[in-house]
Amino acid sequence: MNPDLSRERATASFNPETITHILDGSPERTRRRREIERLVNDDPSFQHEDPNFLSRSERYEVAIKKSAVMVQKMREHGISDPEEIYWFKSFVHRGRPEPLDLHLGMFLPTLLGQATPEQQERFFMPAWNLEIIGTYAQTEMGHGTHLRGLETTATYDPSTQEFILNSPTVSSIKWWPGGLGKTSNHAVVLAQLYTQGECKGLQAFIVPIRHMGTHEPLPGVVVGDIGPKFGFDETDNGFLKFDKVRIPRENMLMKYAQVEPDGTYVKPVSDKLTYGTMVFIRSMIVGDSARSLSRACTIAVRYSAVRHQSEIRAGEPEPQILDFQTQQYKLFPLLATAYAFQFVGSYMSQTYHRITGDIQQGNLNELPELHALSAGLKAFTTWAANTGIEECRMACGGHGYSRCSGIPDIYVTFTPACTYEGENTVMMLQTARFLVKSYTAAVSGERLSGMVSYLNNVSSQRLQPQPLSGRSVVTDINDLDSLVEAYKQRAAWSVASASRSFAADMKRGKRKEDAWNKNSVDLVRASEAHCHYVVVRLFTSKLSEILDVAAHRILSSLCLLYALHGISRNAGDFLQVGLLSASQIEQVQQRIKDLLAVIRPNAVALVDAFDYTDSQLGSVLGRYDGNVYDNMFEWAKKSPLNKTQVHESFHKYLKPLQSKL
């Protein structure tokens, strides 16, 4: 063990295992997660060459092989719980994407959520047994987040009781679905339904795309891989074009909307019910933001404790770079953010399952807020995590640029989350629509509940943005409840300001769409303020559940750092609304620096509490034992360029030049 890391762990004021249990939800869940990880790590089927030294085709093949074995092993071990499946899959692929991601993460959940019992009986077990391998084909070359603009058509023919799938334009070709290029033989396809001469909007259809025996594309289906991307080398993101492909009427997912044999369309109780898979995935992405950022923080903090460089005092030994306040200011707010997102991710998962249960009982009251919250938090957390992962890479200096650091892989794997399942700015505007609607309802006298209940207190008489009160709302910058109130009032003011400006433009005669576009920057900022409030509120409320004194103390410091750092980054908002004074902003800046010193002796223990094994991190810099340099040298020697002392290109191209000299 590197002596620096041994010393760091000895100075911690809390037991990392205690916080690991908090993050997992209970000691039993920690035990079970580790048990599943051991099943994977002890299985020789899952050992393979470092993917950094493989070609894209080789990475895809290795991933497919591991995925096939993975499904076999899960059956053998009796793993069927969705969370345990997620753990097992994550350990097998070490956090990297894989060709069955959409089959397991979207195709199967869509069948469970939107198929009738008869359809589930016909499709689900074959899909569970990998006889049917599916993907989720929504995005098209010309449209992604704007679902109403999708162009693929499904026209009902009552004479044969079939739907005719067609790609009428180049821009209507399905583009990007994972596992589509080479792996899947079926797809859930989102298409515009036409029946009895009318378009009824988007519906989901189960469409066979490859022959079950030969895996060759079926007649009328053009399908393939879209080529190399920024990352995701293991995944065959694909394209899909239909030329009048016919499927039975029973292949339309009809749990909510139906087409009767004569073509009569029966609409669902709520259009948003068909978006259940997207809401589920967006909720999951919040947790992925936490996991990806926490992995990057683990690597950067451990490496910063091992790396010695420069001098603080002339002539003295080079200190750990974690001793530099500037390094702490880079990393510790990100560490606090990772913890905040862990708790928000757990909340979103629990809320999704609770509201889904209500929906099954016919109660749709909370569905609009779930849809809005999942969209906004998906954007808020992925933007922050994406930026934070890159900051962690740069905090590792030059070695962070090497793929041996592990951070480049984390970045290229995570960064698509800012655009897939809804481009982030569009997601923020979806949340804004809910916030504006909620504000309008509150002004009309309706009492709101849930995360937008703060709008009940916004005065309908104040027509222009101005401070909500004549004095500072925050009486003590160390009081978390007071800071939650400040974030709440900032959100209320932001939503009210954007809503009023939007309404004023419509009163001046602007079309609703034009007024919305004219105010869209402020509407996005309102959504960000709302999401920021939700995160601070959830982190703070989580503290009340933590009984261990030492764990409570350090997590309270992290929570305070997260809240104060957010105020520092958005000081203009808090000053403009009159929530804090200029002198308080100065106090906030100083208190942040004080908190860096509080967290410093606990930093390594805090990342240890995330409980990532070396195989999960895939990082030489972030190794648990801290033995970085020897292992970096060994890693470099494995490069394919080092298989020979003299590369063949020397004899082909350089030596002829030298012989002419």
PDB file of C-alpha atoms in Angstrom, residues 295-396:
ATOM      1  CA  ARG A 295     -15.807   7.193 -10.301  1.00  0.00           C
ATOM      2  CA  ALA A 296     -13.953  10.182 -11.762  1.00  0.00           C
ATOM      3  CA  CYS A 297     -13.723  11.779  -8.296  1.00  0.00           C
ATOM      4  CA  THR A 298     -12.357   8.554  -6.829  1.00  0.00           C
ATOM      5  CA  ILE A 299      -9.581   8.461  -9.405  1.00  0.00           C
ATOM      6  CA  ALA A 300      -8.715  12.157  -9.117  1.00  0.00           C
ATOM      7  CA  VAL A 301      -8.747  12.299  -5.307  1.00  0.00           C
ATOM      8  CA  ARG A 302      -6.651   9.152  -4.839  1.00  0.00           C
ATOM      9  CA  TYR A 303      -4.155  10.251  -7.458  1.00  0.00           C
ATOM     10  CA  SER A 304      -3.973  13.724  -5.886  1.00  0.00           C
ATOM     11  CA  ALA A 305      -3.037  12.072  -2.593  1.00  0.00           C
ATOM     12  CA  VAL A 306      -0.273  10.040  -4.258  1.00  0.00           C
ATOM     13  CA  ARG A 307       1.141  12.653  -6.636  1.00  0.00           C
ATOM     14  CA  HIS A 308       3.812  14.992  -5.209  1.00  0.00           C
ATOM     15  CA  GLN A 309       4.691  18.089  -7.188  1.00  0.00           C
ATOM     16  CA  SER A 310       5.988  21.669  -6.859  1.00  0.00           C
ATOM     17  CA  GLU A 311       6.567  23.378  -3.522  1.00  0.00           C
ATOM     18  CA  ILE A 312       4.455  25.259  -1.050  1.00  0.00           C
ATOM     19  CA  ARG A 313       7.498  26.408   0.910  1.00  0.00           C
ATOM     20  CA  ALA A 314      10.814  26.798  -0.895  1.00  0.00           C
ATOM     21  CA  GLY A 315      13.355  24.074  -0.105  1.00  0.00           C
ATOM     22  CA  GLU A 316      10.849  21.709   1.500  1.00  0.00           C
ATOM     23  CA  PRO A 317       9.801  18.357  -0.014  1.00  0.00           C
ATOM     24  CA  GLU A 318       7.212  18.413  -2.764  1.00  0.00           C
ATOM     25  CA  PRO A 319       3.774  18.096  -1.126  1.00  0.00           C
ATOM     26  CA  GLN A 320       0.846  15.967  -2.172  1.00  0.00           C
ATOM     27  CA  ILE A 321      -1.047  17.988  -4.755  1.00  0.00           C
ATOM     28  CA  LEU A 322      -4.162  17.424  -2.638  1.00  0.00           C
ATOM     29  CA  ASP A 323      -2.593  19.851  -0.146  1.00  0.00           C
ATOM     30  CA  PHE A 324      -2.923  22.720  -2.624  1.00  0.00           C
ATOM     31  CA  GLN A 325      -6.086  24.693  -1.955  1.00  0.00           C
ATOM     32  CA  THR A 326      -6.620  25.159  -5.680  1.00  0.00           C
ATOM     33  CA  GLN A 327      -6.731  21.361  -6.137  1.00  0.00           C
ATOM     34  CA  GLN A 328      -9.184  21.047  -3.264  1.00  0.00           C
ATOM     35  CA  TYR A 329     -11.351  23.786  -4.803  1.00  0.00           C
ATOM     36  CA  LYS A 330     -11.432  21.822  -8.066  1.00  0.00           C
ATOM     37  CA  LEU A 331     -12.257  18.444  -6.560  1.00  0.00           C
ATOM     38  CA  PHE A 332     -14.178  18.784  -3.298  1.00  0.00           C
ATOM     39  CA  PRO A 333     -17.252  20.561  -4.716  1.00  0.00           C
ATOM     40  CA  LEU A 334     -17.370  17.797  -7.350  1.00  0.00           C
ATOM     41  CA  LEU A 335     -17.156  15.199  -4.592  1.00  0.00           C
ATOM     42  CA  ALA A 336     -20.055  16.936  -2.824  1.00  0.00           C
ATOM     43  CA  THR A 337     -21.982  16.973  -6.108  1.00  0.00           C
ATOM     44  CA  ALA A 338     -21.423  13.237  -6.594  1.00  0.00           C
ATOM     45  CA  TYR A 339     -22.891  12.566  -3.157  1.00  0.00           C
ATOM     46  CA  ALA A 340     -25.821  14.900  -3.807  1.00  0.00           C
ATOM     47  CA  PHE A 341     -26.614  13.119  -7.077  1.00  0.00           C
ATOM     48  CA  GLN A 342     -26.385   9.701  -5.373  1.00  0.00           C
ATOM     49  CA  PHE A 343     -29.209  10.685  -3.032  1.00  0.00           C
ATOM     50  CA  VAL A 344     -31.227  12.335  -5.810  1.00  0.00           C
ATOM     51  CA  GLY A 345     -30.814   9.221  -7.959  1.00  0.00           C
ATOM     52  CA  SER A 346     -32.174   7.033  -5.150  1.00  0.00           C
ATOM     53  CA  TYR A 347     -35.103   9.414  -4.687  1.00  0.00           C
ATOM     54  CA  MET A 348     -35.920   9.358  -8.409  1.00  0.00           C
ATOM     55  CA  SER A 349     -35.833   5.551  -8.519  1.00  0.00           C
ATOM     56  CA  GLN A 350     -38.119   5.241  -5.498  1.00  0.00           C
ATOM     57  CA  THR A 351     -40.471   7.941  -6.811  1.00  0.00           C
ATOM     58  CA  TYR A 352     -40.697   6.322 -10.241  1.00  0.00           C
ATOM     59  CA  HIS A 353     -41.648   2.946  -8.773  1.00  0.00           C
ATOM     60  CA  ARG A 354     -44.148   4.517  -6.361  1.00  0.00           C
ATOM     61  CA  ILE A 355     -45.902   6.577  -9.036  1.00  0.00           C
ATOM     62  CA  THR A 356     -45.816   3.674 -11.497  1.00  0.00           C
ATOM     63  CA  GLY A 357     -47.676   1.650  -8.872  1.00  0.00           C
ATOM     64  CA  ASP A 358     -50.245   4.457  -8.576  1.00  0.00           C
ATOM     65  CA  ILE A 359     -50.651   4.493 -12.364  1.00  0.00           C
ATOM     66  CA  GLN A 360     -51.397   0.780 -12.340  1.00  0.00           C
ATOM     67  CA  GLN A 361     -54.247   1.589  -9.942  1.00  0.00           C
ATOM     68  CA  GLY A 362     -55.539   4.286 -12.313  1.00  0.00           C
ATOM     69  CA  ASN A 363     -54.145   7.285 -10.396  1.00  0.00           C
ATOM     70  CA  LEU A 364     -52.382   9.588 -12.879  1.00  0.00           C
ATOM     71  CA  ASN A 365     -52.231  12.687 -10.663  1.00  0.00           C
ATOM     72  CA  GLU A 366     -48.458  12.683 -10.155  1.00  0.00           C
ATOM     73  CA  LEU A 367     -47.502  11.610 -13.680  1.00  0.00           C
ATOM     74  CA  PRO A 368     -47.062  15.171 -15.068  1.00  0.00           C
ATOM     75  CA  GLU A 369     -44.658  16.141 -12.275  1.00  0.00           C
ATOM     76  CA  LEU A 370     -42.721  12.872 -12.623  1.00  0.00           C
ATOM     77  CA  HIS A 371     -42.366  13.508 -16.351  1.00  0.00           C
ATOM     78  CA  ALA A 372     -41.187  17.096 -15.749  1.00  0.00           C
ATOM     79  CA  LEU A 373     -38.872  16.235 -12.860  1.00  0.00           C
ATOM     80  CA  SER A 374     -37.224  13.319 -14.676  1.00  0.00           C
ATOM     81  CA  ALA A 375     -36.611  15.533 -17.730  1.00  0.00           C
ATOM     82  CA  GLY A 376     -35.176  18.448 -15.732  1.00  0.00           C
ATOM     83  CA  LEU A 377     -33.011  16.406 -13.380  1.00  0.00           C
ATOM     84  CA  LYS A 378     -31.753  14.319 -16.293  1.00  0.00           C
ATOM     85  CA  ALA A 379     -30.457  17.524 -17.883  1.00  0.00           C
ATOM     86  CA  PHE A 380     -29.261  19.177 -14.670  1.00  0.00           C
ATOM     87  CA  THR A 381     -27.272  16.184 -13.424  1.00  0.00           C
ATOM     88  CA  THR A 382     -25.758  15.163 -16.765  1.00  0.00           C
ATOM     89  CA  TRP A 383     -24.554  18.685 -17.510  1.00  0.00           C
ATOM     90  CA  ALA A 384     -22.911  18.924 -14.083  1.00  0.00           C
ATOM     91  CA  ALA A 385     -21.428  15.420 -14.211  1.00  0.00           C
ATOM     92  CA  ASN A 386     -20.142  15.843 -17.755  1.00  0.00           C
ATOM     93  CA  THR A 387     -18.329  19.054 -16.830  1.00  0.00           C
ATOM     94  CA  GLY A 388     -17.131  17.539 -13.554  1.00  0.00           C
ATOM     95  CA  ILE A 389     -15.626  14.427 -15.150  1.00  0.00           C
ATOM     96  CA  GLU A 390     -13.542  16.627 -17.451  1.00  0.00           C
ATOM     97  CA  GLU A 391     -12.454  18.757 -14.482  1.00  0.00           C
ATOM     98  CA  CYS A 392     -11.319  15.581 -12.720  1.00  0.00           C
ATOM     99  CA  ARG A 393      -9.289  14.604 -15.794  1.00  0.00           C
ATOM    100  CA  MET A 394      -7.563  17.975 -15.896  1.00  0.00           C
ATOM    101  CA  ALA A 395      -6.961  17.825 -12.141  1.00  0.00           C
ATOM    102  CA  CYS A 396      -4.838  14.725 -12.835  1.00  0.00           C
TER     103      CYS A 396
END
